[in-house]
C-alpha cells in the first residue's frame, strides 16, 4: 500500500503562503476544484473525490488523528463516473459528510503542497510527502518539518483529523 507523511495546518495569510509555495516550487501552482464525499466505514476513511471534470478517485486511507507529521497509508482507484459511484456507495454505506474545496497544488521535490480554501472552514494547507518504497517515515517527517519552516507554518497552526471531521465538529 503506498504511503505518505502528511501534515495539515490552518492558514492565517493565504496570499503569503501561496507566494512562498510558488517560490519553492518555481510555479504558480495548479487550481483544482474538488468535492469529497466521505462514507461510513469500519476502519480508516473512505472518500470519493469528484474532480468536477467528469472524473474522480475512490480513496481509502488510514492515518492517525494527531497534529504534526503523520504517516498515511492509502489505496486509490480512478473512475469516469463519480456521480454513479457516489450513488452506489451512499446507498450501501451511507454518507458521513461532504467537503467542497478549491485546492492550489504546488510540487516541491517529492512533496505535494496544497493550499486549500475549504467551504465552511476557510484556508488550510496540507503537505503530503510521497514516500518512495525505500524511504522510512522518519525521512518523510524530516522533509515535512523542514518545509513547514520554509513556508512559515508554526506548530500552533497544526490540526488533527480530516476536513470532514472539522466540519462535523462545527469548527468552521
JSON list of C-alpha atoms in Angstrom, two decimals:
[
{"chain": "A", "resi": 1, "resn": "UNK", "atom": "CA", "xyz": [0.00, 0.00, 0.00]},
{"chain": "A", "resi": 2, "resn": "UNK", "atom": "CA", "xyz": [1.50, 3.41, -0.92]},
{"chain": "A", "resi": 3, "resn": "UNK", "atom": "CA", "xyz": [2.15, 5.84, 1.90]},
{"chain": "A", "resi": 4, "resn": "UNK", "atom": "CA", "xyz": [2.94, 9.46, 2.56]},
{"chain": "A", "resi": 5, "resn": "UNK", "atom": "CA", "xyz": [3.72, 11.69, 5.51]},
{"chain": "A", "resi": 6, "resn": "UNK", "atom": "CA", "xyz": [1.12, 14.37, 5.90]},
{"chain": "A", "resi": 7, "resn": "UNK", "atom": "CA", "xyz": [0.52, 17.50, 7.93]},
{"chain": "A", "resi": 8, "resn": "UNK", "atom": "CA", "xyz": [-2.46, 19.84, 7.93]},
{"chain": "A", "resi": 9, "resn": "UNK", "atom": "CA", "xyz": [-2.47, 23.39, 9.28]},
{"chain": "A", "resi": 10, "resn": "UNK", "atom": "CA", "xyz": [-4.71, 26.44, 9.46]},
{"chain": "A", "resi": 11, "resn": "UNK", "atom": "CA", "xyz": [-3.52, 29.33, 7.32]},
{"chain": "A", "resi": 12, "resn": "UNK", "atom": "CA", "xyz": [-3.92, 32.90, 8.52]},
{"chain": "A", "resi": 13, "resn": "UNK", "atom": "CA", "xyz": [-2.42, 34.55, 5.42]},
{"chain": "A", "resi": 14, "resn": "UNK", "atom": "CA", "xyz": [-3.18, 32.53, 2.27]},
{"chain": "A", "resi": 15, "resn": "UNK", "atom": "CA", "xyz": [-1.55, 35.09, -0.03]},
{"chain": "A", "resi": 16, "resn": "UNK", "atom": "CA", "xyz": [1.77, 34.95, 1.81]},
{"chain": "A", "resi": 17, "resn": "UNK", "atom": "CA", "xyz": [1.74, 31.14, 1.92]},
{"chain": "A", "resi": 18, "resn": "UNK", "atom": "CA", "xyz": [0.95, 30.98, -1.81]},
{"chain": "A", "resi": 19, "resn": "UNK", "atom": "CA", "xyz": [3.87, 33.32, -2.54]},
{"chain": "A", "resi": 20, "resn": "UNK", "atom": "CA", "xyz": [6.27, 31.15, -0.52]},
{"chain": "A", "resi": 21, "resn": "UNK", "atom": "CA", "xyz": [4.98, 27.93, -2.10]},
{"chain": "A", "resi": 22, "resn": "UNK", "atom": "CA", "xyz": [5.26, 29.49, -5.55]},
{"chain": "A", "resi": 23, "resn": "UNK", "atom": "CA", "xyz": [8.89, 30.44, -4.91]},
{"chain": "A", "resi": 24, "resn": "UNK", "atom": "CA", "xyz": [9.77, 26.98, -3.59]},
{"chain": "A", "resi": 25, "resn": "UNK", "atom": "CA", "xyz": [8.02, 25.16, -6.45]},
{"chain": "A", "resi": 26, "resn": "UNK", "atom": "CA", "xyz": [9.03, 27.68, -9.10]},
{"chain": "A", "resi": 27, "resn": "UNK", "atom": "CA", "xyz": [5.45, 27.62, -10.37]},
{"chain": "A", "resi": 28, "resn": "UNK", "atom": "CA", "xyz": [2.15, 29.38, -9.87]},
{"chain": "A", "resi": 29, "resn": "UNK", "atom": "CA", "xyz": [0.54, 26.09, -8.85]},
{"chain": "A", "resi": 30, "resn": "UNK", "atom": "CA", "xyz": [-2.45, 24.33, -10.36]},
{"chain": "A", "resi": 31, "resn": "UNK", "atom": "CA", "xyz": [-6.00, 25.15, -9.25]},
{"chain": "A", "resi": 32, "resn": "UNK", "atom": "CA", "xyz": [-8.22, 22.10, -8.72]},
{"chain": "A", "resi": 33, "resn": "UNK", "atom": "CA", "xyz": [-11.85, 22.12, -7.61]},
{"chain": "A", "resi": 34, "resn": "UNK", "atom": "CA", "xyz": [-12.85, 19.06, -5.61]},
{"chain": "A", "resi": 35, "resn": "UNK", "atom": "CA", "xyz": [-15.87, 17.65, -3.86]},
{"chain": "A", "resi": 36, "resn": "UNK", "atom": "CA", "xyz": [-15.07, 14.86, -1.42]},
{"chain": "A", "resi": 37, "resn": "UNK", "atom": "CA", "xyz": [-17.85, 12.60, -0.17]},
{"chain": "A", "resi": 38, "resn": "UNK", "atom": "CA", "xyz": [-16.93, 10.54, 2.89]},
{"chain": "A", "resi": 39, "resn": "UNK", "atom": "CA", "xyz": [-18.73, 7.27, 3.51]},
{"chain": "A", "resi": 40, "resn": "UNK", "atom": "CA", "xyz": [-19.30, 5.30, 6.68]},
{"chain": "A", "resi": 41, "resn": "UNK", "atom": "CA", "xyz": [-16.74, 2.52, 7.08]},
{"chain": "A", "resi": 42, "resn": "UNK", "atom": "CA", "xyz": [-15.50, 0.43, 9.99]},
{"chain": "A", "resi": 43, "resn": "UNK", "atom": "CA", "xyz": [-11.80, 1.33, 9.75]},
{"chain": "A", "resi": 44, "resn": "UNK", "atom": "CA", "xyz": [-9.93, 4.26, 8.26]},
{"chain": "A", "resi": 45, "resn": "UNK", "atom": "CA", "xyz": [-11.66, 6.66, 5.90]},
{"chain": "A", "resi": 46, "resn": "UNK", "atom": "CA", "xyz": [-13.30, 6.06, 2.54]},
{"chain": "A", "resi": 47, "resn": "UNK", "atom": "CA", "xyz": [-13.91, 9.04, 0.27]},
{"chain": "A", "resi": 48, "resn": "UNK", "atom": "CA", "xyz": [-14.92, 9.64, -3.29]},
{"chain": "A", "resi": 49, "resn": "UNK", "atom": "CA", "xyz": [-13.18, 12.66, -4.77]},
{"chain": "A", "resi": 50, "resn": "UNK", "atom": "CA", "xyz": [-15.16, 14.23, -7.59]},
{"chain": "A", "resi": 51, "resn": "UNK", "atom": "CA", "xyz": [-12.66, 16.25, -9.64]},
{"chain": "A", "resi": 52, "resn": "UNK", "atom": "CA", "xyz": [-15.52, 18.21, -11.22]},
{"chain": "A", "resi": 53, "resn": "UNK", "atom": "CA", "xyz": [-14.39, 17.31, -14.74]},
{"chain": "A", "resi": 54, "resn": "UNK", "atom": "CA", "xyz": [-16.23, 14.01, -15.24]},
{"chain": "A", "resi": 55, "resn": "UNK", "atom": "CA", "xyz": [-13.59, 12.01, -13.39]},
{"chain": "A", "resi": 56, "resn": "UNK", "atom": "CA", "xyz": [-12.99, 11.00, -9.82]},
{"chain": "A", "resi": 57, "resn": "UNK", "atom": "CA", "xyz": [-10.97, 8.93, -7.39]},
{"chain": "A", "resi": 58, "resn": "UNK", "atom": "CA", "xyz": [-12.13, 6.48, -4.75]},
{"chain": "A", "resi": 59, "resn": "UNK", "atom": "CA", "xyz": [-9.62, 6.70, -1.91]},
{"chain": "A", "resi": 60, "resn": "UNK", "atom": "CA", "xyz": [-9.31, 4.58, 1.22]},
{"chain": "A", "resi": 61, "resn": "UNK", "atom": "CA", "xyz": [-6.78, 5.71, 3.79]},
{"chain": "A", "resi": 62, "resn": "UNK", "atom": "CA", "xyz": [-5.68, 5.07, 7.33]},
{"chain": "A", "resi": 63, "resn": "UNK", "atom": "CA", "xyz": [-3.89, 7.77, 9.30]},
{"chain": "A", "resi": 64, "resn": "UNK", "atom": "CA", "xyz": [-3.72, 8.66, 12.98]},
{"chain": "A", "resi": 65, "resn": "UNK", "atom": "CA", "xyz": [-5.64, 11.73, 14.14]},
{"chain": "A", "resi": 66, "resn": "UNK", "atom": "CA", "xyz": [-2.86, 13.80, 15.66]},
{"chain": "A", "resi": 67, "resn": "UNK", "atom": "CA", "xyz": [-1.20, 17.08, 14.83]},
{"chain": "A", "resi": 68, "resn": "UNK", "atom": "CA", "xyz": [2.24, 17.17, 13.27]},
{"chain": "A", "resi": 69, "resn": "UNK", "atom": "CA", "xyz": [3.61, 14.85, 10.60]},
{"chain": "A", "resi": 70, "resn": "UNK", "atom": "CA", "xyz": [1.81, 11.50, 10.41]},
{"chain": "A", "resi": 71, "resn": "UNK", "atom": "CA", "xyz": [2.03, 8.50, 8.11]},
{"chain": "A", "resi": 72, "resn": "UNK", "atom": "CA", "xyz": [-0.96, 7.87, 5.87]},
{"chain": "A", "resi": 73, "resn": "UNK", "atom": "CA", "xyz": [-1.38, 4.53, 4.08]},
{"chain": "A", "resi": 74, "resn": "UNK", "atom": "CA", "xyz": [-3.79, 4.65, 1.17]},
{"chain": "A", "resi": 75, "resn": "UNK", "atom": "CA", "xyz": [-5.19, 2.90, -1.87]},
{"chain": "A", "resi": 76, "resn": "UNK", "atom": "CA", "xyz": [-6.79, 4.64, -4.82]},
{"chain": "A", "resi": 77, "resn": "UNK", "atom": "CA", "xyz": [-8.94, 3.76, -7.83]},
{"chain": "A", "resi": 78, "resn": "UNK", "atom": "CA", "xyz": [-9.98, 6.14, -10.61]},
{"chain": "A", "resi": 79, "resn": "UNK", "atom": "CA", "xyz": [-13.46, 6.43, -12.08]},
{"chain": "A", "resi": 80, "resn": "UNK", "atom": "CA", "xyz": [-15.07, 8.15, -15.04]},
{"chain": "A", "resi": 81, "resn": "UNK", "atom": "CA", "xyz": [-18.47, 8.04, -13.32]},
{"chain": "A", "resi": 82, "resn": "UNK", "atom": "CA", "xyz": [-18.07, 9.72, -9.93]},
{"chain": "A", "resi": 83, "resn": "UNK", "atom": "CA", "xyz": [-21.79, 10.54, -9.60]},
{"chain": "A", "resi": 84, "resn": "UNK", "atom": "CA", "xyz": [-22.89, 6.97, -10.32]},
{"chain": "A", "resi": 85, "resn": "UNK", "atom": "CA", "xyz": [-20.30, 5.57, -7.92]},
{"chain": "A", "resi": 86, "resn": "UNK", "atom": "CA", "xyz": [-21.36, 8.09, -5.26]},
{"chain": "A", "resi": 87, "resn": "UNK", "atom": "CA", "xyz": [-24.97, 6.88, -5.54]},
{"chain": "A", "resi": 88, "resn": "UNK", "atom": "CA", "xyz": [-23.98, 3.22, -5.13]},
{"chain": "A", "resi": 89, "resn": "UNK", "atom": "CA", "xyz": [-21.69, 3.92, -2.15]},
{"chain": "A", "resi": 90, "resn": "UNK", "atom": "CA", "xyz": [-24.22, 6.24, -0.49]},
{"chain": "A", "resi": 91, "resn": "UNK", "atom": "CA", "xyz": [-26.97, 3.63, -0.85]},
{"chain": "A", "resi": 92, "resn": "UNK", "atom": "CA", "xyz": [-24.79, 0.83, 0.51]},
{"chain": "A", "resi": 93, "resn": "UNK", "atom": "CA", "xyz": [-22.66, 2.54, 3.19]},
{"chain": "A", "resi": 94, "resn": "UNK", "atom": "CA", "xyz": [-24.31, 5.86, 3.98]},
{"chain": "A", "resi": 95, "resn": "UNK", "atom": "CA", "xyz": [-22.70, 9.30, 3.72]},
{"chain": "A", "resi": 96, "resn": "UNK", "atom": "CA", "xyz": [-20.67, 10.57, 6.66]},
{"chain": "A", "resi": 97, "resn": "UNK", "atom": "CA", "xyz": [-20.14, 14.07, 5.24]},
{"chain": "A", "resi": 98, "resn": "UNK", "atom": "CA", "xyz": [-19.04, 16.17, 2.30]},
{"chain": "A", "resi": 99, "resn": "UNK", "atom": "CA", "xyz": [-16.19, 18.61, 1.75]},
{"chain": "A", "resi": 100, "resn": "UNK", "atom": "CA", "xyz": [-16.04, 21.15, -1.06]},
{"chain": "A", "resi": 101, "resn": "UNK", "atom": "CA", "xyz": [-12.78, 22.91, -1.70]},
{"chain": "A", "resi": 102, "resn": "UNK", "atom": "CA", "xyz": [-10.65, 24.78, -4.15]},
{"chain": "A", "resi": 103, "resn": "UNK", "atom": "CA", "xyz": [-7.11, 23.47, -3.99]},
{"chain": "A", "resi": 104, "resn": "UNK", "atom": "CA", "xyz": [-3.98, 25.13, -5.31]},
{"chain": "A", "resi": 105, "resn": "UNK", "atom": "CA", "xyz": [-1.34, 22.44, -5.81]},
{"chain": "A", "resi": 106, "resn": "UNK", "atom": "CA", "xyz": [2.38, 23.13, -5.75]},
{"chain": "A", "resi": 107, "resn": "UNK", "atom": "CA", "xyz": [5.05, 20.44, -6.22]},
{"chain": "A", "resi": 108, "resn": "UNK", "atom": "CA", "xyz": [8.21, 20.85, -4.14]},
{"chain": "A", "resi": 109, "resn": "UNK", "atom": "CA", "xyz": [10.53, 17.88, -4.64]},
{"chain": "A", "resi": 110, "resn": "UNK", "atom": "CA", "xyz": [8.60, 14.79, -3.54]},
{"chain": "A", "resi": 111, "resn": "UNK", "atom": "CA", "xyz": [6.07, 16.89, -1.62]},
{"chain": "A", "resi": 112, "resn": "UNK", "atom": "CA", "xyz": [2.63, 17.98, -2.72]},
{"chain": "A", "resi": 113, "resn": "UNK", "atom": "CA", "xyz": [1.86, 21.36, -1.12]},
{"chain": "A", "resi": 114, "resn": "UNK", "atom": "CA", "xyz": [-1.88, 22.05, -1.07]},
{"chain": "A", "resi": 115, "resn": "UNK", "atom": "CA", "xyz": [-3.29, 25.47, -0.30]},
{"chain": "A", "resi": 116, "resn": "UNK", "atom": "CA", "xyz": [-6.97, 24.76, 0.27]},
{"chain": "A", "resi": 117, "resn": "UNK", "atom": "CA", "xyz": [-9.94, 27.07, 0.51]},
{"chain": "A", "resi": 118, "resn": "UNK", "atom": "CA", "xyz": [-12.49, 24.82, 2.22]},
{"chain": "A", "resi": 119, "resn": "UNK", "atom": "CA", "xyz": [-16.18, 25.74, 2.10]},
{"chain": "A", "resi": 120, "resn": "UNK", "atom": "CA", "xyz": [-17.37, 26.30, 5.66]},
{"chain": "A", "resi": 121, "resn": "UNK", "atom": "CA", "xyz": [-13.86, 26.18, 7.17]},
{"chain": "A", "resi": 122, "resn": "UNK", "atom": "CA", "xyz": [-11.58, 28.73, 5.49]},
{"chain": "A", "resi": 123, "resn": "UNK", "atom": "CA", "xyz": [-7.95, 28.43, 4.42]},
{"chain": "A", "resi": 124, "resn": "UNK", "atom": "CA", "xyz": [-5.75, 25.43, 5.20]},
{"chain": "A", "resi": 125, "resn": "UNK", "atom": "CA", "xyz": [-2.50, 23.96, 4.00]},
{"chain": "A", "resi": 126, "resn": "UNK", "atom": "CA", "xyz": [-1.60, 20.30, 3.59]},
{"chain": "A", "resi": 127, "resn": "UNK", "atom": "CA", "xyz": [1.81, 18.84, 2.96]},
{"chain": "A", "resi": 128, "resn": "UNK", "atom": "CA", "xyz": [1.97, 15.33, 1.52]},
{"chain": "A", "resi": 129, "resn": "UNK", "atom": "CA", "xyz": [5.47, 13.93, 1.35]},
{"chain": "A", "resi": 130, "resn": "UNK", "atom": "CA", "xyz": [5.05, 10.96, -1.01]},
{"chain": "A", "resi": 131, "resn": "UNK", "atom": "CA", "xyz": [7.38, 8.25, 0.29]},
{"chain": "A", "resi": 132, "resn": "UNK", "atom": "CA", "xyz": [9.42, 6.12, -2.05]},
{"chain": "A", "resi": 133, "resn": "UNK", "atom": "CA", "xyz": [9.39, 2.38, -1.34]},
{"chain": "A", "resi": 134, "resn": "UNK", "atom": "CA", "xyz": [12.92, 2.58, 0.11]},
{"chain": "A", "resi": 135, "resn": "UNK", "atom": "CA", "xyz": [12.14, 5.56, 2.38]},
{"chain": "A", "resi": 136, "resn": "UNK", "atom": "CA", "xyz": [11.39, 5.37, 6.08]},
{"chain": "A", "resi": 137, "resn": "UNK", "atom": "CA", "xyz": [8.61, 7.50, 7.56]},
{"chain": "A", "resi": 138, "resn": "UNK", "atom": "CA", "xyz": [11.18, 9.39, 9.64]},
{"chain": "A", "resi": 139, "resn": "UNK", "atom": "CA", "xyz": [12.73, 10.76, 6.43]},
{"chain": "A", "resi": 140, "resn": "UNK", "atom": "CA", "xyz": [9.32, 11.99, 5.30]},
{"chain": "A", "resi": 141, "resn": "UNK", "atom": "CA", "xyz": [8.71, 13.60, 8.69]},
{"chain": "A", "resi": 142, "resn": "UNK", "atom": "CA", "xyz": [12.04, 15.45, 8.46]},
{"chain": "A", "resi": 143, "resn": "UNK", "atom": "CA", "xyz": [11.14, 16.72, 4.97]},
{"chain": "A", "resi": 144, "resn": "UNK", "atom": "CA", "xyz": [7.70, 17.86, 6.19]},
{"chain": "A", "resi": 145, "resn": "UNK", "atom": "CA", "xyz": [9.11, 19.69, 9.22]},
{"chain": "A", "resi": 146, "resn": "UNK", "atom": "CA", "xyz": [11.75, 21.42, 7.09]},
{"chain": "A", "resi": 147, "resn": "UNK", "atom": "CA", "xyz": [9.13, 22.52, 4.56]},
{"chain": "A", "resi": 148, "resn": "UNK", "atom": "CA", "xyz": [6.87, 23.77, 7.37]},
{"chain": "A", "resi": 149, "resn": "UNK", "atom": "CA", "xyz": [9.67, 26.10, 8.45]},
{"chain": "A", "resi": 150, "resn": "UNK", "atom": "CA", "xyz": [10.33, 27.27, 4.89]},
{"chain": "A", "resi": 151, "resn": "UNK", "atom": "CA", "xyz": [6.63, 28.05, 4.45]},
{"chain": "A", "resi": 152, "resn": "UNK", "atom": "CA", "xyz": [6.41, 29.83, 7.81]},
{"chain": "A", "resi": 153, "resn": "UNK", "atom": "CA", "xyz": [3.92, 27.36, 9.31]},
{"chain": "A", "resi": 154, "resn": "UNK", "atom": "CA", "xyz": [4.20, 27.05, 13.08]},
{"chain": "A", "resi": 155, "resn": "UNK", "atom": "CA", "xyz": [3.28, 24.09, 15.28]},
{"chain": "A", "resi": 156, "resn": "UNK", "atom": "CA", "xyz": [0.47, 26.21, 16.79]},
{"chain": "A", "resi": 157, "resn": "UNK", "atom": "CA", "xyz": [-1.33, 26.12, 13.40]},
{"chain": "A", "resi": 158, "resn": "UNK", "atom": "CA", "xyz": [-1.39, 22.31, 13.10]},
{"chain": "A", "resi": 159, "resn": "UNK", "atom": "CA", "xyz": [-4.72, 20.50, 13.14]},
{"chain": "A", "resi": 160, "resn": "UNK", "atom": "CA", "xyz": [-5.74, 16.87, 13.59]},
{"chain": "A", "resi": 161, "resn": "UNK", "atom": "CA", "xyz": [-8.17, 14.81, 11.55]},
{"chain": "A", "resi": 162, "resn": "UNK", "atom": "CA", "xyz": [-9.67, 15.44, 8.15]},
{"chain": "A", "resi": 163, "resn": "UNK", "atom": "CA", "xyz": [-11.65, 18.43, 6.87]},
{"chain": "A", "resi": 164, "resn": "UNK", "atom": "CA", "xyz": [-14.83, 16.37, 7.18]},
{"chain": "A", "resi": 165, "resn": "UNK", "atom": "CA", "xyz": [-14.11, 15.89, 10.91]},
{"chain": "A", "resi": 166, "resn": "UNK", "atom": "CA", "xyz": [-13.65, 19.64, 11.41]},
{"chain": "A", "resi": 167, "resn": "UNK", "atom": "CA", "xyz": [-16.91, 20.34, 9.57]},
{"chain": "A", "resi": 168, "resn": "UNK", "atom": "CA", "xyz": [-18.83, 17.71, 11.56]},
{"chain": "A", "resi": 169, "resn": "UNK", "atom": "CA", "xyz": [-17.42, 19.16, 14.81]},
{"chain": "A", "resi": 170, "resn": "UNK", "atom": "CA", "xyz": [-18.65, 22.62, 13.75]},
{"chain": "A", "resi": 171, "resn": "UNK", "atom": "CA", "xyz": [-15.20, 24.20, 13.67]},
{"chain": "A", "resi": 172, "resn": "UNK", "atom": "CA", "xyz": [-15.95, 26.19, 10.55]}
]
